[in-house]
PDB file of C-alpha atoms in Angstrom:
ATOM      1  CA  GLY A   1     136.217 125.541 119.022  1.00 82.00           C
ATOM      2  CA  GLU A   2     139.615 124.820 120.682  1.00 88.00           C
ATOM      3  CA  ASN A   3     140.811 127.598 121.832  1.00 93.00           C
ATOM      4  CA  VAL A   4     145.424 127.463 123.181  1.00 96.00           C
ATOM      5  CA  GLU A   5     146.721 129.449 124.505  1.00 97.00           C
ATOM      6  CA  GLN A   6     150.634 130.082 124.651  1.00 97.00           C
ATOM      7  CA  HIS A   7     153.427 131.987 126.902  1.00 97.00           C
ATOM      8  CA  PRO A   8     155.697 133.466 126.929  1.00 97.00           C
ATOM      9  CA  SER A   9     154.841 134.987 123.298  1.00 95.00           C
ATOM     10  CA  THR A  10     159.069 135.850 123.933  1.00 97.00           C
ATOM     11  CA  LEU A  11     161.967 133.607 125.377  1.00 98.00           C
ATOM     12  CA  SER A  12     165.732 134.687 125.554  1.00 98.00           C
ATOM     13  CA  VAL A  13     168.044 132.424 127.788  1.00 97.00           C
ATOM     14  CA  GLN A  14     171.994 131.891 127.373  1.00 98.00           C
ATOM     15  CA  GLU A  15     173.227 129.609 126.090  1.00 97.00           C
ATOM     16  CA  GLY A  16     172.993 126.225 128.655  1.00 97.00           C
ATOM     17  CA  ASP A  17     170.245 127.577 130.114  1.00 97.00           C
ATOM     18  CA  SER A  18     167.254 125.803 130.191  1.00 98.00           C
ATOM     19  CA  ALA A  19     163.501 127.368 128.602  1.00 98.00           C
ATOM     20  CA  VAL A  20     159.415 127.473 129.033  1.00 98.00           C
ATOM     21  CA  ILE A  21     157.343 127.293 127.171  1.00 98.00           C
ATOM     22  CA  LYS A  22     153.685 126.660 128.469  1.00 98.00           C
ATOM     23  CA  CYS A  23     150.534 126.196 126.643  1.00 98.00           C
ATOM     24  CA  THR A  24     146.474 126.274 127.650  1.00 98.00           C
ATOM     25  CA  TYR A  25     143.799 124.247 126.153  1.00 97.00           C
ATOM     26  CA  SER A  26     139.803 124.992 126.904  1.00 96.00           C
ATOM     27  CA  ASP A  27     138.351 121.416 124.853  1.00 93.00           C
ATOM     28  CA  SER A  28     138.992 118.916 127.703  1.00 93.00           C
ATOM     29  CA  ALA A  29     138.453 116.292 124.498  1.00 91.00           C
ATOM     30  CA  SER A  30     141.044 117.901 122.885  1.00 93.00           C
ATOM     31  CA  ASN A  31     143.718 114.605 123.750  1.00 92.00           C
ATOM     32  CA  TYR A  32     146.661 115.101 121.214  1.00 93.00           C
ATOM     33  CA  PHE A  33     149.186 117.550 121.717  1.00 95.00           C
ATOM     34  CA  PRO A  34     152.182 118.455 119.127  1.00 95.00           C
ATOM     35  CA  TRP A  35     155.632 121.308 119.494  1.00 98.00           C
ATOM     36  CA  TYR A  36     156.644 122.122 116.191  1.00 97.00           C
ATOM     37  CA  LYS A  37     159.444 124.363 115.695  1.00 98.00           C
ATOM     38  CA  GLN A  38     159.870 127.065 113.453  1.00 97.00           C
ATOM     39  CA  GLU A  39     163.801 128.331 112.024  1.00 96.00           C
ATOM     40  CA  LEU A  40     164.004 131.187 110.025  1.00 93.00           C
ATOM     41  CA  GLY A  41     161.884 130.706 105.628  1.00 91.00           C
ATOM     42  CA  LYS A  42     161.182 127.352 106.643  1.00 94.00           C
ATOM     43  CA  GLY A  43     158.050 125.286 107.449  1.00 96.00           C
ATOM     44  CA  PRO A  44     157.048 124.883 111.464  1.00 97.00           C
ATOM     45  CA  GLN A  45     158.871 121.062 111.220  1.00 97.00           C
ATOM     46  CA  LEU A  46     157.542 118.430 114.808  1.00 96.00           C
ATOM     47  CA  ILE A  47     159.989 117.597 117.267  1.00 97.00           C
ATOM     48  CA  ILE A  48     157.314 116.481 119.462  1.00 97.00           C
ATOM     49  CA  ASP A  49     154.112 115.495 120.907  1.00 94.00           C
ATOM     50  CA  ILE A  50     152.054 113.620 123.840  1.00 94.00           C
ATOM     51  CA  ARG A  51     148.604 111.789 123.739  1.00 91.00           C
ATOM     52  CA  SER A  52     146.608 112.762 126.820  1.00 88.00           C
ATOM     53  CA  ASN A  53     147.285 108.670 128.255  1.00 86.00           C
ATOM     54  CA  VAL A  54     150.823 109.586 129.205  1.00 84.00           C
ATOM     55  CA  GLY A  55     152.104 112.239 131.989  1.00 90.00           C
ATOM     56  CA  GLU A  56     155.741 113.368 129.863  1.00 94.00           C
ATOM     57  CA  LYS A  57     157.523 112.817 127.116  1.00 94.00           C
ATOM     58  CA  LYS A  58     161.123 112.781 127.120  1.00 96.00           C
ATOM     59  CA  ASP A  59     163.142 112.954 123.979  1.00 94.00           C
ATOM     60  CA  GLN A  60     166.590 114.277 124.074  1.00 96.00           C
ATOM     61  CA  ARG A  61     167.191 117.600 125.789  1.00 97.00           C
ATOM     62  CA  ILE A  62     163.718 118.283 125.059  1.00 98.00           C
ATOM     63  CA  ALA A  63     160.240 117.095 126.803  1.00 98.00           C
ATOM     64  CA  VAL A  64     157.038 117.507 127.058  1.00 98.00           C
ATOM     65  CA  THR A  65     154.363 117.675 129.887  1.00 97.00           C
ATOM     66  CA  LEU A  66     150.771 117.753 129.990  1.00 96.00           C
ATOM     67  CA  ASN A  67     147.995 117.841 132.269  1.00 95.00           C
ATOM     68  CA  LYS A  68     144.711 117.201 131.694  1.00 93.00           C
ATOM     69  CA  THR A  69     143.319 117.567 135.001  1.00 94.00           C
ATOM     70  CA  ALA A  70     145.040 122.236 135.065  1.00 95.00           C
ATOM     71  CA  LYS A  71     144.787 121.820 131.027  1.00 96.00           C
ATOM     72  CA  HIS A  72     147.805 122.227 130.230  1.00 95.00           C
ATOM     73  CA  PHE A  73     151.206 121.133 128.945  1.00 97.00           C
ATOM     74  CA  SER A  74     154.849 122.227 128.331  1.00 98.00           C
ATOM     75  CA  LEU A  75     157.567 122.212 126.698  1.00 98.00           C
ATOM     76  CA  HIS A  76     161.505 121.532 128.077  1.00 98.00           C
ATOM     77  CA  ILE A  77     164.385 121.871 126.827  1.00 98.00           C
ATOM     78  CA  THR A  78     167.315 121.989 128.990  1.00 97.00           C
ATOM     79  CA  GLU A  79     170.878 122.323 128.094  1.00 97.00           C
ATOM     80  CA  THR A  80     170.474 125.343 125.431  1.00 98.00           C
ATOM     81  CA  GLN A  81     172.763 125.703 122.179  1.00 97.00           C
ATOM     82  CA  PRO A  82     172.386 128.910 119.459  1.00 96.00           C
ATOM     83  CA  GLU A  83     170.469 126.224 116.955  1.00 96.00           C
ATOM     84  CA  ASP A  84     167.061 126.360 119.137  1.00 98.00           C
ATOM     85  CA  SER A  85     166.878 129.370 118.362  1.00 98.00           C
ATOM     86  CA  ALA A  86     163.383 129.228 116.810  1.00 97.00           C
ATOM     87  CA  VAL A  87     159.387 129.918 116.897  1.00 96.00           C
ATOM     88  CA  TYR A  88     158.158 126.675 118.986  1.00 98.00           C
ATOM     89  CA  PHE A  89     154.401 126.377 118.181  1.00 97.00           C
ATOM     90  CA  CYS A  90     152.363 124.153 120.981  1.00 97.00           C
ATOM     91  CA  ALA A  91     148.412 122.428 119.745  1.00 96.00           C
ATOM     92  CA  ALA A  92     145.720 120.810 120.452  1.00 95.00           C
ATOM     93  CA  SER A  93     143.093 118.460 118.268  1.00 91.00           C
ATOM     94  CA  LYS A  94     140.877 115.940 119.974  1.00 87.00           C
ATOM     95  CA  GLY A  95     141.595 112.363 117.620  1.00 71.00           C
ATOM     96  CA  GLY A  96     139.981 112.442 114.575  1.00 68.00           C
ATOM     97  CA  SER A  97     139.677 115.661 112.997  1.00 69.00           C
ATOM     98  CA  TYR A  98     143.390 115.516 112.422  1.00 74.00           C
ATOM     99  CA  ILE A  99     142.901 119.726 112.207  1.00 87.00           C
ATOM    100  CA  PRO A 100     145.261 120.983 115.673  1.00 92.00           C
ATOM    101  CA  THR A 101     144.438 124.733 117.028  1.00 93.00           C
ATOM    102  CA  PHE A 102     147.506 126.494 117.995  1.00 95.00           C
ATOM    103  CA  GLY A 103     149.140 129.121 119.997  1.00 96.00           C
ATOM    104  CA  ARG A 104     150.470 131.966 118.368  1.00 95.00           C
ATOM    105  CA  GLY A 105     154.155 130.602 119.663  1.00 96.00           C
ATOM    106  CA  THR A 106     157.354 131.653 121.386  1.00 97.00           C
ATOM    107  CA  SER A 107     160.506 133.806 119.970  1.00 96.00           C
ATOM    108  CA  LEU A 108     162.644 131.870 121.060  1.00 98.00           C
ATOM    109  CA  ILE A 109     166.822 133.688 121.502  1.00 98.00           C
ATOM    110  CA  VAL A 110     169.637 131.212 122.177  1.00 97.00           C
ATOM    111  CA  HIS A 111     172.746 133.834 123.143  1.00 96.00           C
ATOM    112  CA  PRO A 112     175.690 132.078 123.069  1.00 92.00           C
TER     113      PRO A 112
ATOM    114  CA  LYS B   1     162.191 110.629 100.687  1.00 65.00           C
ATOM    115  CA  ALA B   2     161.065 114.384  99.108  1.00 79.00           C
ATOM    116  CA  GLY B   3     159.241 116.508 101.442  1.00 93.00           C
ATOM    117  CA  VAL B   4     156.553 119.135 101.273  1.00 97.00           C
ATOM    118  CA  THR B   5     156.739 121.329  97.598  1.00 97.00           C
ATOM    119  CA  GLN B   6     155.438 124.387  97.618  1.00 98.00           C
ATOM    120  CA  THR B   7     155.652 126.304  94.941  1.00 97.00           C
ATOM    121  CA  PRO B   8     156.264 129.497  93.660  1.00 97.00           C
ATOM    122  CA  ARG B   9     158.575 130.776  96.576  1.00 97.00           C
ATOM    123  CA  TYR B  10     157.698 134.183  96.882  1.00 97.00           C
ATOM    124  CA  LEU B  11     154.605 136.081  95.069  1.00 97.00           C
ATOM    125  CA  ILE B  12     153.710 139.175  94.505  1.00 97.00           C
ATOM    126  CA  LYS B  13     150.636 140.436  92.951  1.00 97.00           C
ATOM    127  CA  THR B  14     148.624 144.405  93.572  1.00 97.00           C
ATOM    128  CA  ARG B  15     145.001 144.378  95.068  1.00 97.00           C
ATOM    129  CA  GLY B  16     141.734 143.041  92.519  1.00 97.00           C
ATOM    130  CA  GLN B  17     144.048 140.363  91.952  1.00 98.00           C
ATOM    131  CA  GLN B  18     143.720 136.752  91.443  1.00 97.00           C
ATOM    132  CA  VAL B  19     146.990 133.494  92.887  1.00 98.00           C
ATOM    133  CA  THR B  20     146.499 130.189  92.700  1.00 98.00           C
ATOM    134  CA  LEU B  21     149.397 128.798  95.146  1.00 98.00           C
ATOM    135  CA  SER B  22     150.588 125.156  94.705  1.00 98.00           C
ATOM    136  CA  CYS B  23     151.364 122.495  97.222  1.00 98.00           C
ATOM    137  CA  SER B  24     153.152 118.739  96.262  1.00 97.00           C
ATOM    138  CA  PRO B  25     152.728 116.308  99.621  1.00 96.00           C
ATOM    139  CA  ILE B  26     154.819 113.544 100.595  1.00 94.00           C
ATOM    140  CA  SER B  27     154.669 111.110  98.380  1.00 92.00           C
ATOM    141  CA  GLY B  28     151.196 108.460 100.284  1.00 89.00           C
ATOM    142  CA  HIS B  29     149.815 111.033 101.973  1.00 90.00           C
ATOM    143  CA  ARG B  30     146.113 111.773 101.403  1.00 91.00           C
ATOM    144  CA  SER B  31     145.821 114.873 102.929  1.00 92.00           C
ATOM    145  CA  VAL B  32     146.912 118.586 102.099  1.00 95.00           C
ATOM    146  CA  SER B  33     145.750 121.099 104.727  1.00 96.00           C
ATOM    147  CA  TRP B  34     146.578 124.516 104.283  1.00 98.00           C
ATOM    148  CA  TYR B  35     146.745 127.943 106.995  1.00 97.00           C
ATOM    149  CA  GLN B  36     148.583 130.947 106.482  1.00 97.00           C
ATOM    150  CA  GLN B  37     150.718 132.695 108.390  1.00 96.00           C
ATOM    151  CA  THR B  38     151.142 136.240 109.583  1.00 93.00           C
ATOM    152  CA  PRO B  39     152.951 138.008 112.912  1.00 86.00           C
ATOM    153  CA  GLY B  40     149.516 139.544 114.258  1.00 75.00           C
ATOM    154  CA  GLN B  41     147.778 135.787 114.423  1.00 80.00           C
ATOM    155  CA  GLY B  42     149.475 133.174 114.005  1.00 86.00           C
ATOM    156  CA  LEU B  43     148.337 130.508 112.361  1.00 93.00           C
ATOM    157  CA  GLN B  44     145.406 130.140 111.323  1.00 94.00           C
ATOM    158  CA  PHE B  45     143.389 127.296 109.465  1.00 95.00           C
ATOM    159  CA  LEU B  46     142.348 127.622 106.037  1.00 97.00           C
ATOM    160  CA  PHE B  47     141.415 124.411 104.595  1.00 95.00           C
ATOM    161  CA  GLU B  48     141.653 120.665 104.261  1.00 95.00           C
ATOM    162  CA  TYR B  49     141.262 117.826 101.264  1.00 95.00           C
ATOM    163  CA  PHE B  50     141.340 115.010 101.188  1.00 91.00           C
ATOM    164  CA  SER B  51     140.680 111.579  98.286  1.00 90.00           C
ATOM    165  CA  GLU B  52     139.773 114.930  96.266  1.00 93.00           C
ATOM    166  CA  THR B  53     137.213 116.053  98.215  1.00 94.00           C
ATOM    167  CA  GLN B  54     136.966 118.949 101.445  1.00 94.00           C
ATOM    168  CA  ARG B  55     137.463 117.641 105.001  1.00 91.00           C
ATOM    169  CA  ASN B  56     137.154 120.853 106.541  1.00 91.00           C
ATOM    170  CA  LYS B  57     137.301 124.214 106.067  1.00 94.00           C
ATOM    171  CA  GLY B  58     137.969 127.338 108.839  1.00 93.00           C
ATOM    172  CA  ASN B  59     136.427 130.791 108.894  1.00 93.00           C
ATOM    173  CA  PHE B  60     137.671 132.335 105.717  1.00 96.00           C
ATOM    174  CA  PRO B  61     135.436 133.664 103.125  1.00 96.00           C
ATOM    175  CA  GLY B  62     134.912 132.759  99.862  1.00 96.00           C
ATOM    176  CA  ARG B  63     137.938 134.065  98.337  1.00 97.00           C
ATOM    177  CA  PHE B  64     140.413 131.200  99.682  1.00 98.00           C
ATOM    178  CA  SER B  65     139.378 128.306  97.806  1.00 97.00           C
ATOM    179  CA  GLY B  66     141.264 125.615  97.211  1.00 97.00           C
ATOM    180  CA  ARG B  67     140.368 121.395  94.850  1.00 97.00           C
ATOM    181  CA  GLN B  68     143.331 118.453  95.109  1.00 97.00           C
ATOM    182  CA  PHE B  69     143.835 116.422  92.452  1.00 96.00           C
ATOM    183  CA  SER B  70     143.849 113.046  92.012  1.00 94.00           C
ATOM    184  CA  ASN B  71     147.099 112.323  92.495  1.00 92.00           C
ATOM    185  CA  SER B  72     146.744 114.777  96.133  1.00 93.00           C
ATOM    186  CA  ARG B  73     148.466 117.242  95.011  1.00 96.00           C
ATOM    187  CA  SER B  74     146.782 120.911  96.096  1.00 98.00           C
ATOM    188  CA  GLU B  75     146.577 124.296  94.961  1.00 98.00           C
ATOM    189  CA  MET B  76     144.873 127.365  96.742  1.00 98.00           C
ATOM    190  CA  ASN B  77     143.115 130.454  95.598  1.00 98.00           C
ATOM    191  CA  VAL B  78     143.219 133.903  96.741  1.00 98.00           C
ATOM    192  CA  SER B  79     140.441 135.913  94.099  1.00 95.00           C
ATOM    193  CA  THR B  80     139.964 139.532  94.985  1.00 96.00           C
ATOM    194  CA  LEU B  81     143.048 140.092  96.002  1.00 97.00           C
ATOM    195  CA  GLU B  82     143.076 143.159 100.256  1.00 97.00           C
ATOM    196  CA  LEU B  83     146.375 143.762 101.359  1.00 97.00           C
ATOM    197  CA  GLY B  84     144.615 141.974 104.257  1.00 95.00           C
ATOM    198  CA  ASP B  85     145.873 139.029 102.331  1.00 97.00           C
ATOM    199  CA  SER B  86     149.332 139.472 102.591  1.00 97.00           C
ATOM    200  CA  ALA B  87     150.499 136.286 104.465  1.00 97.00           C
ATOM    201  CA  LEU B  88     153.230 132.713 104.175  1.00 97.00           C
ATOM    202  CA  TYR B  89     151.138 130.456 103.559  1.00 98.00           C
ATOM    203  CA  LEU B  90     151.542 127.368 104.612  1.00 98.00           C
ATOM    204  CA  CYS B  91     150.615 123.695 103.427  1.00 97.00           C
ATOM    205  CA  ALA B  92     150.822 120.042 104.858  1.00 96.00           C
ATOM    206  CA  SER B  93     150.366 116.871 104.488  1.00 94.00           C
ATOM    207  CA  SER B  94     149.495 113.867 106.252  1.00 89.00           C
ATOM    208  CA  PHE B  95     147.523 110.970 106.386  1.00 79.00           C
ATOM    209  CA  LEU B  96     149.233 107.313 105.002  1.00 68.00           C
ATOM    210  CA  THR B  97     146.592 104.290 104.615  1.00 67.00           C
ATOM    211  CA  GLY B  98     146.920 102.528 107.608  1.00 65.00           C
ATOM    212  CA  GLY B  99     149.227 105.784 109.256  1.00 68.00           C
ATOM    213  CA  GLY B 100     147.241 104.546 112.530  1.00 73.00           C
ATOM    214  CA  GLN B 101     148.141 107.586 115.278  1.00 73.00           C
ATOM    215  CA  ASP B 102     151.047 109.134 113.275  1.00 75.00           C
ATOM    216  CA  ASN B 103     148.405 110.229 110.242  1.00 79.00           C
ATOM    217  CA  GLU B 104     147.392 113.311 112.832  1.00 83.00           C
ATOM    218  CA  LYS B 105     151.339 114.217 112.396  1.00 89.00           C
ATOM    219  CA  LEU B 106     151.404 117.602 109.895  1.00 93.00           C
ATOM    220  CA  PHE B 107     154.627 117.930 107.595  1.00 95.00           C
ATOM    221  CA  PHE B 108     154.804 121.172 106.206  1.00 97.00           C
ATOM    222  CA  GLY B 109     156.703 123.066 102.947  1.00 97.00           C
ATOM    223  CA  SER B 110     158.575 125.599 103.301  1.00 97.00           C
ATOM    224  CA  GLY B 111     155.318 127.994 101.883  1.00 97.00           C
ATOM    225  CA  THR B 112     154.682 130.500  99.826  1.00 98.00           C
ATOM    226  CA  GLN B 113     155.125 134.550 100.410  1.00 97.00           C
ATOM    227  CA  LEU B 114     152.251 136.784  99.426  1.00 98.00           C
ATOM    228  CA  SER B 115     152.843 140.106  99.128  1.00 97.00           C
ATOM    229  CA  VAL B 116     149.838 142.772  98.071  1.00 97.00           C
ATOM    230  CA  LEU B 117     150.750 146.051  96.540  1.00 96.00           C
TER     231      LEU B 117
END
């Protein structure tokens, strides 16, 4: 089955800095790559996703890049703010399965 | 519209007991998935129900079971609780008829925190 590795497990940055979280996947058939943000006491919330026919996608301060050849994808957050502090999960799934495999999460801490 | 609702929010049980957790999906969603979240193992997939049928199943023992009702509400049951079952149990809904690629997006509830003593 699919295996998703996520790094780093913890990331500490100063407000205003950029943050990058990286994930690799094992199944070349995977074609959907969502990112979820989980705040304390809440369930994960989808913040951005990318499909295998696209190399990069942006939404305001967040962006995701995908390298299908290397089988890795990354989340980029620019101009970080304290409210960006949360656990971020990457995931990968194959079209039609609807069951993503999640990475183990990255705890992002943004210091004011 | 209302989000995914999970009840109860917290549960404390003792070893050997059984527990039932409830999930009400977003209106119109036909799929409900259940995940176990622990600090060491991350998000582990338990099972998924679609139109009252279990469509996918993860690698959990038979003590973990679930069902889905005709209104898409779902319950999961854990029998003979073990200490290792202590976790946050999350449910996620998805799949609107005609939703296309958006059907791959999961909408999570806030979870039920289960503590087994």
